[in-house]
Amino acid sequence: MTSITPPARAWLPRVARARANYPETCRMEETRSEEITRDASAVLMEKDNRPIVIENPDLVAVVKVEDYTPENVKNGLTRLLDLLKPSFLAGSLEGKSVFLKVNALAPKALACTSTAVTGELSKILQDKGCKKVLVGDSNFNKALTAVTLKTMGFSAIAERLGNPVVNFFDHAWVPVSHASFQAGPITSIPEPVAKADIVINLPRMKTHAGFVFTGAIKNFFGLNAHKNRMHVTNKDKVRFQQMLGDIHQAVLVSAPGSETKPVLHVMDGIVGMDGKGPAGGKERAFKVLIGSFSPVAVDVVAFTLMGGNPLELEAIQSLGKRNGWPATIDALRIVGDDWRPLVQKASLPPLSVLRSGAQGEANASGFMQWATQVVIRVNQRRCKKCLACVKHCPVQAISKQGDKIVLDETKCISCFCCGECCPNNALVPRIRLTELVMQKVLPASLVITAIVIFLVILARFPYT
Ligand code: SF4
Ligand code: SF4
């Protein structure tokens, strides 16, 4: 293959260097995303097959942090880094760039990584000599991402660091192809992330009404150029979770030559969310920071601390298996504070969400599988008809009919994007069986009970 790699593009992954002019043509415009995806598929790319080697995939640091006071957060992060000893911190960070991939899901404080963790970590990196610490993310579209980054305080942190905050929709997306990809041949990641020397993933510890849990693995979905399309092409939730794994692989191989990019994952679990997460759940203080070079290890520990069983989550197990990274609590080397007293009984979405939606329904065999599925309902009283859900549903399952927002269950893929973007928490997941009991069985049994009581009274007091 003739190399067209100019020196300035040396940072690009090998596959992207082969088409060094490609990123210029795929500057993201929301309206052009479909077209760009077709272009990306059309580009013939050489598959990268470098081995992926990360530092200590079995090592996890658990550090108790009482609250978000700057001193506590700083001490917690410093201790966590001391426990993990990342090789990139062995010397000075001068001349290196570090990208902090925050969670800026929606303009709701609890839905995003805390600014306390982001801000204190960026100061530690600066103290290590790093002059280029970048902060960024993307959610549903360019405008909502900009609002979220600004109102949640990430823009102010970036300004203090001397770099503009990174809204991925303002940048090019670099196509990457690696032999380990499972959901498709190409994954595009944002140029600032592909270009960074080091990436630090900062997820928040939350439940997810569509995927049970969202942590280090799911937080990289913000790096995907075509979120709606990814939901459509990966309706099957197993495949969707393989696609999330592909994004992690893409970031790791976005280092020059045959290197693996250093990626550190630090879970913000000081205050997390349970119930109907990831945007509309309830605040729950887990009082913990969890760090590892493996997103699998971070998620195993986080989900265990929430009271869940990581063996039941496909995203964790499949990415662990793919790379040979330990994916059970017993296989991990957990350092720092004793994690056992920190385990809570958080309110977790039912596992049946993983086989819900039109696809799950088609696969359901038997009444119980059908009855335990989760369906999304619109709370018409809470709904303010802003139409955000209509705009962002990847399969156009929601529409406005008259003065009501209506959801077509036969189209719904149970991704919960609508719930994530609804500013009023008006989209609520319900288990079919519970709904059936509440709406049909309970009223009917109340009527029957009332009739029985009436008949008993009539029998005992016939002349009343
Ligand atoms: S209605 Fe909501 S959960 Fe269903 S496909 Fe649309 S965005 Fe996803
Ligand atoms: S996003 Fe929420 S408030 Fe807006 S129309 Fe949809 S359900 Fe109603």
XYZ file of C-alpha atoms and ligand atoms in Angstrom, residues 378 382-389 405 421-424 426-427, ligand 2:
24
model
C -45.013 8.397 29.051
C -45.006 15.375 33.846
C -44.501 15.779 30.101
C -44.060 19.389 28.964
C -44.185 18.528 25.225
C -40.651 19.751 24.566
C -40.326 17.014 21.892
C -36.722 16.160 22.815
C -37.667 12.463 22.978
C -46.726 12.092 23.392
C -32.804 13.324 27.189
C -36.162 14.054 28.854
C -35.694 17.100 31.093
C -38.772 16.196 33.165
C -41.537 11.870 32.121
C -40.469 8.611 30.464
S -38.741 14.709 26.371
Fe -40.036 14.418 28.160
S -41.065 16.389 28.462
Fe -40.195 16.402 26.392
S -41.880 15.668 25.090
Fe -40.662 13.874 25.642
S -41.660 13.049 27.463
Fe -42.399 15.138 27.192
